[in-house]
């Protein structure tokens, strides 16, 4: 009986951990999960010597979708954007919902600025393709900023996210 209770408790703790790291709308990792993931990758990088790119994605025209069609439609768009990004990235890349209509994409691999730019240009094109929801065609565009890690000075995960966010605003 005690073993059963202990097992049940472990399952509940695991579920809570999953829920606290998951965005309920899109099923993507959330901001907290992203920060943890980034911290782990930055530590691993020191031993493996692997570079990565971090991209901050903001959907242009998303507020208008919510205003014109309501939040149900906005939510559907976010779910479709998440799926479309996932289909157009490698399985080891990570997409997280940062908040609102902002997503962060972690691109794993031997990244340099040119390679990251090619991947992100492809993503921008994919996100510009119309979304069909309840026979309404919606077209959005995305602004993407990117930063590459490692850098000359050591950073915290949230500093890296801020850099990518800043790059997005400049884009």
mmCIF file with all atom_site columns, C-alpha atoms in Angstrom:
data_model
loop_
_atom_site.group_PDB
_atom_site.id
_atom_site.type_symbol
_atom_site.label_atom_id
_atom_site.label_alt_id
_atom_site.label_comp_id
_atom_site.label_asym_id
_atom_site.label_entity_id
_atom_site.label_seq_id
_atom_site.pdbx_PDB_ins_code
_atom_site.Cartn_x
_atom_site.Cartn_y
_atom_site.Cartn_z
_atom_site.occupancy
_atom_site.B_iso_or_equiv
_atom_site.pdbx_formal_charge
_atom_site.auth_seq_id
_atom_site.auth_comp_id
_atom_site.auth_asym_id
_atom_site.auth_atom_id
_atom_site.pdbx_PDB_model_num
ATOM 1   C CA . UNK A 1 1   ? 0.000   0.000  0.000   1.00 0.00 ? 1   UNK A CA 1
ATOM 2   C CA . UNK A 1 2   ? 2.851   2.378  0.873   1.00 0.00 ? 2   UNK A CA 1
ATOM 3   C CA . UNK A 1 3   ? 4.633   1.534  -2.390  1.00 0.00 ? 3   UNK A CA 1
ATOM 4   C CA . UNK A 1 4   ? 1.450   2.309  -4.342  1.00 0.00 ? 4   UNK A CA 1
ATOM 5   C CA . UNK A 1 5   ? 1.042   5.652  -2.564  1.00 0.00 ? 5   UNK A CA 1
ATOM 6   C CA . UNK A 1 6   ? 4.694   6.522  -3.135  1.00 0.00 ? 6   UNK A CA 1
ATOM 7   C CA . UNK A 1 7   ? 4.412   5.664  -6.844  1.00 0.00 ? 7   UNK A CA 1
ATOM 8   C CA . UNK A 1 8   ? 1.238   7.773  -7.151  1.00 0.00 ? 8   UNK A CA 1
ATOM 9   C CA . UNK A 1 9   ? 2.962   10.690 -5.452  1.00 0.00 ? 9   UNK A CA 1
ATOM 10  C CA . UNK A 1 10  ? 5.946   10.406 -7.822  1.00 0.00 ? 10  UNK A CA 1
ATOM 11  C CA . UNK A 1 11  ? 3.556   10.442 -10.808 1.00 0.00 ? 11  UNK A CA 1
ATOM 12  C CA . UNK A 1 12  ? 1.826   13.574 -9.455  1.00 0.00 ? 12  UNK A CA 1
ATOM 13  C CA . UNK A 1 13  ? 5.154   15.347 -8.896  1.00 0.00 ? 13  UNK A CA 1
ATOM 14  C CA . UNK A 1 14  ? 6.244   14.424 -12.432 1.00 0.00 ? 14  UNK A CA 1
ATOM 15  C CA . UNK A 1 15  ? 2.951   15.708 -13.856 1.00 0.00 ? 15  UNK A CA 1
ATOM 16  C CA . UNK A 1 16  ? 3.234   18.975 -11.908 1.00 0.00 ? 16  UNK A CA 1
ATOM 17  C CA . UNK A 1 17  ? 6.779   19.437 -13.159 1.00 0.00 ? 17  UNK A CA 1
ATOM 18  C CA . UNK A 1 18  ? 5.586   18.863 -16.723 1.00 0.00 ? 18  UNK A CA 1
ATOM 19  C CA . UNK A 1 19  ? 2.680   21.290 -16.276 1.00 0.00 ? 19  UNK A CA 1
ATOM 20  C CA . UNK A 1 20  ? 4.884   23.982 -14.746 1.00 0.00 ? 20  UNK A CA 1
ATOM 21  C CA . UNK A 1 21  ? 7.237   23.729 -17.748 1.00 0.00 ? 21  UNK A CA 1
ATOM 22  C CA . UNK A 1 22  ? 4.548   23.605 -20.463 1.00 0.00 ? 22  UNK A CA 1
ATOM 23  C CA . UNK A 1 23  ? 2.513   26.334 -22.093 1.00 0.00 ? 23  UNK A CA 1
ATOM 24  C CA . UNK A 1 24  ? -1.074  25.066 -21.775 1.00 0.00 ? 24  UNK A CA 1
ATOM 25  C CA . UNK A 1 25  ? -2.246  26.588 -25.074 1.00 0.00 ? 25  UNK A CA 1
ATOM 26  C CA . UNK A 1 26  ? 0.442   25.379 -27.488 1.00 0.00 ? 26  UNK A CA 1
ATOM 27  C CA . UNK A 1 27  ? 1.915   22.440 -25.584 1.00 0.00 ? 27  UNK A CA 1
ATOM 28  C CA . UNK A 1 28  ? 5.342   24.025 -26.120 1.00 0.00 ? 28  UNK A CA 1
ATOM 29  C CA . UNK A 1 29  ? 7.851   24.503 -23.330 1.00 0.00 ? 29  UNK A CA 1
ATOM 30  C CA . UNK A 1 30  ? 7.219   27.797 -21.507 1.00 0.00 ? 30  UNK A CA 1
ATOM 31  C CA . UNK A 1 31  ? 9.576   30.606 -20.429 1.00 0.00 ? 31  UNK A CA 1
ATOM 32  C CA . UNK A 1 32  ? 10.693  28.756 -17.260 1.00 0.00 ? 32  UNK A CA 1
ATOM 33  C CA . UNK A 1 33  ? 11.469  25.570 -19.198 1.00 0.00 ? 33  UNK A CA 1
ATOM 34  C CA . UNK A 1 34  ? 13.346  27.574 -21.836 1.00 0.00 ? 34  UNK A CA 1
ATOM 35  C CA . UNK A 1 35  ? 15.550  29.261 -19.229 1.00 0.00 ? 35  UNK A CA 1
ATOM 36  C CA . UNK A 1 36  ? 16.363  25.865 -17.658 1.00 0.00 ? 36  UNK A CA 1
ATOM 37  C CA . UNK A 1 37  ? 17.083  24.294 -21.063 1.00 0.00 ? 37  UNK A CA 1
ATOM 38  C CA . UNK A 1 38  ? 19.311  27.198 -22.033 1.00 0.00 ? 38  UNK A CA 1
ATOM 39  C CA . UNK A 1 39  ? 21.241  26.997 -18.771 1.00 0.00 ? 39  UNK A CA 1
ATOM 40  C CA . UNK A 1 40  ? 21.883  23.271 -19.355 1.00 0.00 ? 40  UNK A CA 1
ATOM 41  C CA . UNK A 1 41  ? 22.963  23.824 -22.972 1.00 0.00 ? 41  UNK A CA 1
ATOM 42  C CA . UNK A 1 42  ? 25.313  26.655 -21.969 1.00 0.00 ? 42  UNK A CA 1
ATOM 43  C CA . UNK A 1 43  ? 26.957  24.351 -19.412 1.00 0.00 ? 43  UNK A CA 1
ATOM 44  C CA . UNK A 1 44  ? 27.189  21.423 -21.873 1.00 0.00 ? 44  UNK A CA 1
ATOM 45  C CA . UNK A 1 45  ? 28.657  23.745 -24.475 1.00 0.00 ? 45  UNK A CA 1
ATOM 46  C CA . UNK A 1 46  ? 31.692  24.359 -22.295 1.00 0.00 ? 46  UNK A CA 1
ATOM 47  C CA . UNK A 1 47  ? 32.532  20.641 -22.392 1.00 0.00 ? 47  UNK A CA 1
ATOM 48  C CA . UNK A 1 48  ? 31.372  19.834 -25.944 1.00 0.00 ? 48  UNK A CA 1
ATOM 49  C CA . UNK A 1 49  ? 32.409  23.016 -27.710 1.00 0.00 ? 49  UNK A CA 1
ATOM 50  C CA . UNK A 1 50  ? 29.068  23.154 -29.563 1.00 0.00 ? 50  UNK A CA 1
ATOM 51  C CA . UNK A 1 51  ? 27.701  26.507 -30.665 1.00 0.00 ? 51  UNK A CA 1
ATOM 52  C CA . UNK A 1 52  ? 24.027  27.302 -30.949 1.00 0.00 ? 52  UNK A CA 1
ATOM 53  C CA . UNK A 1 53  ? 21.722  30.060 -32.098 1.00 0.00 ? 53  UNK A CA 1
ATOM 54  C CA . UNK A 1 54  ? 18.845  31.535 -30.145 1.00 0.00 ? 54  UNK A CA 1
ATOM 55  C CA . UNK A 1 55  ? 16.091  33.265 -32.104 1.00 0.00 ? 55  UNK A CA 1
ATOM 56  C CA . UNK A 1 56  ? 13.325  35.472 -30.746 1.00 0.00 ? 56  UNK A CA 1
ATOM 57  C CA . UNK A 1 57  ? 10.167  35.365 -32.903 1.00 0.00 ? 57  UNK A CA 1
ATOM 58  C CA . UNK A 1 58  ? 7.396   37.950 -32.723 1.00 0.00 ? 58  UNK A CA 1
ATOM 59  C CA . UNK A 1 59  ? 4.245   37.620 -34.829 1.00 0.00 ? 59  UNK A CA 1
ATOM 60  C CA . UNK A 1 60  ? 3.418   40.853 -36.662 1.00 0.00 ? 60  UNK A CA 1
ATOM 61  C CA . UNK A 1 61  ? -0.277  41.623 -36.930 1.00 0.00 ? 61  UNK A CA 1
ATOM 62  C CA . UNK A 1 62  ? -1.251  39.194 -34.188 1.00 0.00 ? 62  UNK A CA 1
ATOM 63  C CA . UNK A 1 63  ? -3.026  41.844 -32.085 1.00 0.00 ? 63  UNK A CA 1
ATOM 64  C CA . UNK A 1 64  ? -5.224  42.668 -35.083 1.00 0.00 ? 64  UNK A CA 1
ATOM 65  C CA . UNK A 1 65  ? -6.241  38.987 -35.365 1.00 0.00 ? 65  UNK A CA 1
ATOM 66  C CA . UNK A 1 66  ? -7.325  39.013 -31.700 1.00 0.00 ? 66  UNK A CA 1
ATOM 67  C CA . UNK A 1 67  ? -9.096  42.370 -32.071 1.00 0.00 ? 67  UNK A CA 1
ATOM 68  C CA . UNK A 1 68  ? -10.890 41.481 -35.291 1.00 0.00 ? 68  UNK A CA 1
ATOM 69  C CA . UNK A 1 69  ? -11.704 37.782 -34.793 1.00 0.00 ? 69  UNK A CA 1
ATOM 70  C CA . UNK A 1 70  ? -11.478 37.289 -31.022 1.00 0.00 ? 70  UNK A CA 1
ATOM 71  C CA . UNK A 1 71  ? -9.155  35.361 -28.734 1.00 0.00 ? 71  UNK A CA 1
ATOM 72  C CA . UNK A 1 72  ? -10.386 31.955 -29.917 1.00 0.00 ? 72  UNK A CA 1
ATOM 73  C CA . UNK A 1 73  ? -8.956  32.753 -33.362 1.00 0.00 ? 73  UNK A CA 1
ATOM 74  C CA . UNK A 1 74  ? -5.762  34.169 -31.841 1.00 0.00 ? 74  UNK A CA 1
ATOM 75  C CA . UNK A 1 75  ? -5.297  30.986 -29.808 1.00 0.00 ? 75  UNK A CA 1
ATOM 76  C CA . UNK A 1 76  ? -5.819  28.840 -32.916 1.00 0.00 ? 76  UNK A CA 1
ATOM 77  C CA . UNK A 1 77  ? -3.212  30.917 -34.799 1.00 0.00 ? 77  UNK A CA 1
ATOM 78  C CA . UNK A 1 78  ? -0.682  30.383 -31.986 1.00 0.00 ? 78  UNK A CA 1
ATOM 79  C CA . UNK A 1 79  ? -1.321  26.621 -32.047 1.00 0.00 ? 79  UNK A CA 1
ATOM 80  C CA . UNK A 1 80  ? -0.855  26.519 -35.829 1.00 0.00 ? 80  UNK A CA 1
ATOM 81  C CA . UNK A 1 81  ? 2.286   28.681 -35.650 1.00 0.00 ? 81  UNK A CA 1
ATOM 82  C CA . UNK A 1 82  ? 3.750   26.276 -33.059 1.00 0.00 ? 82  UNK A CA 1
ATOM 83  C CA . UNK A 1 83  ? 2.986   23.281 -35.313 1.00 0.00 ? 83  UNK A CA 1
ATOM 84  C CA . UNK A 1 84  ? 4.352   24.989 -38.408 1.00 0.00 ? 84  UNK A CA 1
ATOM 85  C CA . UNK A 1 85  ? 7.597   25.921 -36.646 1.00 0.00 ? 85  UNK A CA 1
ATOM 86  C CA . UNK A 1 86  ? 7.976   22.380 -35.291 1.00 0.00 ? 86  UNK A CA 1
ATOM 87  C CA . UNK A 1 87  ? 7.477   20.893 -38.779 1.00 0.00 ? 87  UNK A CA 1
ATOM 88  C CA . UNK A 1 88  ? 10.155  23.165 -40.219 1.00 0.00 ? 88  UNK A CA 1
ATOM 89  C CA . UNK A 1 89  ? 12.880  22.640 -37.660 1.00 0.00 ? 89  UNK A CA 1
ATOM 90  C CA . UNK A 1 90  ? 15.119  19.729 -36.738 1.00 0.00 ? 90  UNK A CA 1
ATOM 91  C CA . UNK A 1 91  ? 13.894  17.470 -33.937 1.00 0.00 ? 91  UNK A CA 1
ATOM 92  C CA . UNK A 1 92  ? 16.745  18.574 -31.636 1.00 0.00 ? 92  UNK A CA 1
ATOM 93  C CA . UNK A 1 93  ? 15.788  22.245 -32.001 1.00 0.00 ? 93  UNK A CA 1
ATOM 94  C CA . UNK A 1 94  ? 13.551  23.565 -29.235 1.00 0.00 ? 94  UNK A CA 1
ATOM 95  C CA . UNK A 1 95  ? 10.650  25.986 -29.620 1.00 0.00 ? 95  UNK A CA 1
ATOM 96  C CA . UNK A 1 96  ? 9.262   27.676 -26.519 1.00 0.00 ? 96  UNK A CA 1
ATOM 97  C CA . UNK A 1 97  ? 6.382   30.069 -26.041 1.00 0.00 ? 97  UNK A CA 1
ATOM 98  C CA . UNK A 1 98  ? 7.847   33.064 -24.297 1.00 0.00 ? 98  UNK A CA 1
ATOM 99  C CA . UNK A 1 99  ? 4.538   34.836 -23.766 1.00 0.00 ? 99  UNK A CA 1
ATOM 100 C CA . UNK A 1 100 ? 1.732   36.370 -25.806 1.00 0.00 ? 100 UNK A CA 1
ATOM 101 C CA . UNK A 1 101 ? 2.711   36.062 -29.464 1.00 0.00 ? 101 UNK A CA 1
ATOM 102 C CA . UNK A 1 102 ? 6.424   35.713 -28.734 1.00 0.00 ? 102 UNK A CA 1
ATOM 103 C CA . UNK A 1 103 ? 8.281   32.462 -29.279 1.00 0.00 ? 103 UNK A CA 1
ATOM 104 C CA . UNK A 1 104 ? 11.911  31.565 -28.796 1.00 0.00 ? 104 UNK A CA 1
ATOM 105 C CA . UNK A 1 105 ? 13.668  29.016 -30.994 1.00 0.00 ? 105 UNK A CA 1
ATOM 106 C CA . UNK A 1 106 ? 16.815  27.238 -29.847 1.00 0.00 ? 106 UNK A CA 1
ATOM 107 C CA . UNK A 1 107 ? 18.769  26.024 -32.897 1.00 0.00 ? 107 UNK A CA 1
ATOM 108 C CA . UNK A 1 108 ? 21.259  23.335 -32.031 1.00 0.00 ? 108 UNK A CA 1
ATOM 109 C CA . UNK A 1 109 ? 24.263  22.647 -34.212 1.00 0.00 ? 109 UNK A CA 1
ATOM 110 C CA . UNK A 1 110 ? 27.475  24.183 -35.470 1.00 0.00 ? 110 UNK A CA 1
ATOM 111 C CA . UNK A 1 111 ? 25.957  27.587 -36.003 1.00 0.00 ? 111 UNK A CA 1
ATOM 112 C CA . UNK A 1 112 ? 27.341  30.692 -37.512 1.00 0.00 ? 112 UNK A CA 1
ATOM 113 C CA . UNK A 1 113 ? 25.486  33.865 -38.461 1.00 0.00 ? 113 UNK A CA 1
ATOM 114 C CA . UNK A 1 114 ? 25.016  32.840 -42.134 1.00 0.00 ? 114 UNK A CA 1
ATOM 115 C CA . UNK A 1 115 ? 23.586  29.402 -41.315 1.00 0.00 ? 115 UNK A CA 1
ATOM 116 C CA . UNK A 1 116 ? 21.266  30.836 -38.671 1.00 0.00 ? 116 UNK A CA 1
ATOM 117 C CA . UNK A 1 117 ? 20.093  33.498 -41.124 1.00 0.00 ? 117 UNK A CA 1
ATOM 118 C CA . UNK A 1 118 ? 19.279  30.882 -43.799 1.00 0.00 ? 118 UNK A CA 1
ATOM 119 C CA . UNK A 1 119 ? 17.239  28.791 -41.346 1.00 0.00 ? 119 UNK A CA 1
ATOM 120 C CA . UNK A 1 120 ? 15.389  31.822 -39.983 1.00 0.00 ? 120 UNK A CA 1
ATOM 121 C CA . UNK A 1 121 ? 14.673  33.241 -43.446 1.00 0.00 ? 121 UNK A CA 1
ATOM 122 C CA . UNK A 1 122 ? 13.056  29.902 -44.291 1.00 0.00 ? 122 UNK A CA 1
ATOM 123 C CA . UNK A 1 123 ? 10.978  30.099 -41.075 1.00 0.00 ? 123 UNK A CA 1
ATOM 124 C CA . UNK A 1 124 ? 9.847   33.658 -41.884 1.00 0.00 ? 124 UNK A CA 1
ATOM 125 C CA . UNK A 1 125 ? 8.694   32.447 -45.322 1.00 0.00 ? 125 UNK A CA 1
ATOM 126 C CA . UNK A 1 126 ? 6.835   29.496 -43.770 1.00 0.00 ? 126 UNK A CA 1
ATOM 127 C CA . UNK A 1 127 ? 5.096   31.728 -41.220 1.00 0.00 ? 127 UNK A CA 1
ATOM 128 C CA . UNK A 1 128 ? 4.034   34.121 -43.999 1.00 0.00 ? 128 UNK A CA 1
ATOM 129 C CA . UNK A 1 129 ? 2.029   31.347 -45.683 1.00 0.00 ? 129 UNK A CA 1
ATOM 130 C CA . UNK A 1 130 ? -1.695  31.805 -44.933 1.00 0.00 ? 130 UNK A CA 1
ATOM 131 C CA . UNK A 1 131 ? -3.360  30.015 -42.020 1.00 0.00 ? 131 UNK A CA 1
ATOM 132 C CA . UNK A 1 132 ? -6.857  28.687 -42.619 1.00 0.00 ? 132 UNK A CA 1
ATOM 133 C CA . UNK A 1 133 ? -9.110  28.604 -39.583 1.00 0.00 ? 133 UNK A CA 1
ATOM 134 C CA . UNK A 1 134 ? -12.856 27.947 -39.956 1.00 0.00 ? 134 UNK A CA 1
ATOM 135 C CA . UNK A 1 135 ? -12.587 28.913 -43.652 1.00 0.00 ? 135 UNK A CA 1
ATOM 136 C CA . UNK A 1 136 ? -11.003 32.275 -42.768 1.00 0.00 ? 136 UNK A CA 1
ATOM 137 C CA . UNK A 1 137 ? -7.611  32.849 -44.408 1.00 0.00 ? 137 UNK A CA 1
ATOM 138 C CA . UNK A 1 138 ? -5.229  34.766 -42.174 1.00 0.00 ? 138 UNK A CA 1
ATOM 139 C CA . UNK A 1 139 ? -1.832  36.029 -43.232 1.00 0.00 ? 139 UNK A CA 1
ATOM 140 C CA . UNK A 1 140 ? 0.755   37.068 -40.687 1.00 0.00 ? 140 UNK A CA 1
ATOM 141 C CA . UNK A 1 141 ? 4.383   37.946 -40.865 1.00 0.00 ? 141 UNK A CA 1
ATOM 142 C CA . UNK A 1 142 ? 7.074   37.451 -38.252 1.00 0.00 ? 142 UNK A CA 1
ATOM 143 C CA . UNK A 1 143 ? 10.021  39.464 -37.027 1.00 0.00 ? 143 UNK A CA 1
ATOM 144 C CA . UNK A 1 144 ? 12.960  37.371 -35.883 1.00 0.00 ? 144 UNK A CA 1
ATOM 145 C CA . UNK A 1 145 ? 16.081  38.381 -34.003 1.00 0.00 ? 145 UNK A CA 1
ATOM 146 C CA . UNK A 1 146 ? 18.969  36.017 -33.391 1.00 0.00 ? 146 UNK A CA 1
ATOM 147 C CA . UNK A 1 147 ? 22.024  35.747 -31.207 1.00 0.00 ? 147 UNK A CA 1
ATOM 148 C CA . UNK A 1 148 ? 24.790  33.146 -31.383 1.00 0.00 ? 148 UNK A CA 1
ATOM 149 C CA . UNK A 1 149 ? 26.408  31.427 -28.404 1.00 0.00 ? 149 UNK A CA 1
ATOM 150 C CA . UNK A 1 150 ? 29.245  31.246 -27.302 1.00 0.00 ? 150 UNK A CA 1
ATOM 151 C CA . UNK A 1 151 ? 30.320  34.862 -27.055 1.00 0.00 ? 151 UNK A CA 1
ATOM 152 C CA . UNK A 1 152 ? 33.396  36.628 -25.803 1.00 0.00 ? 152 UNK A CA 1
ATOM 153 C CA . UNK A 1 153 ? 32.050  37.063 -22.292 1.00 0.00 ? 153 UNK A CA 1
ATOM 154 C CA . UNK A 1 154 ? 30.058  34.573 -20.245 1.00 0.00 ? 154 UNK A CA 1
ATOM 155 C CA . UNK A 1 155 ? 26.326  35.272 -20.030 1.00 0.00 ? 155 UNK A CA 1
ATOM 156 C CA . UNK A 1 156 ? 23.316  34.142 -18.059 1.00 0.00 ? 156 UNK A CA 1
ATOM 157 C CA . UNK A 1 157 ? 20.460  32.470 -20.016 1.00 0.00 ? 157 UNK A CA 1
ATOM 158 C CA . UNK A 1 158 ? 18.160  35.488 -19.547 1.00 0.00 ? 158 UNK A CA 1
ATOM 159 C CA . UNK A 1 159 ? 20.852  37.831 -20.930 1.00 0.00 ? 159 UNK A CA 1
ATOM 160 C CA . UNK A 1 160 ? 21.028  35.668 -24.059 1.00 0.00 ? 160 UNK A CA 1
ATOM 161 C CA . UNK A 1 161 ? 17.237  35.817 -24.462 1.00 0.00 ? 161 UNK A CA 1
ATOM 162 C CA . UNK A 1 162 ? 17.352  39.627 -24.053 1.00 0.00 ? 162 UNK A CA 1
ATOM 163 C CA . UNK A 1 163 ? 20.010  39.844 -26.793 1.00 0.00 ? 163 UNK A CA 1
ATOM 164 C CA . UNK A 1 164 ? 17.837  37.868 -29.201 1.00 0.00 ? 164 UNK A CA 1
ATOM 165 C CA . UNK A 1 165 ? 14.832  40.032 -28.235 1.00 0.00 ? 165 UNK A CA 1
ATOM 166 C CA . UNK A 1 166 ? 16.861  43.199 -28.858 1.00 0.00 ? 166 UNK A CA 1
ATOM 167 C CA . UNK A 1 167 ? 18.007  41.854 -32.246 1.00 0.00 ? 167 UNK A CA 1
ATOM 168 C CA . UNK A 1 168 ? 14.350  41.169 -33.118 1.00 0.00 ? 168 UNK A CA 1
ATOM 169 C CA . UNK A 1 169 ? 13.410  44.784 -32.361 1.00 0.00 ? 169 UNK A CA 1
ATOM 170 C CA . UNK A 1 170 ? 16.270  45.996 -34.533 1.00 0.00 ? 170 UNK A CA 1
ATOM 171 C CA . UNK A 1 171 ? 15.123  43.655 -37.332 1.00 0.00 ? 171 UNK A CA 1
#
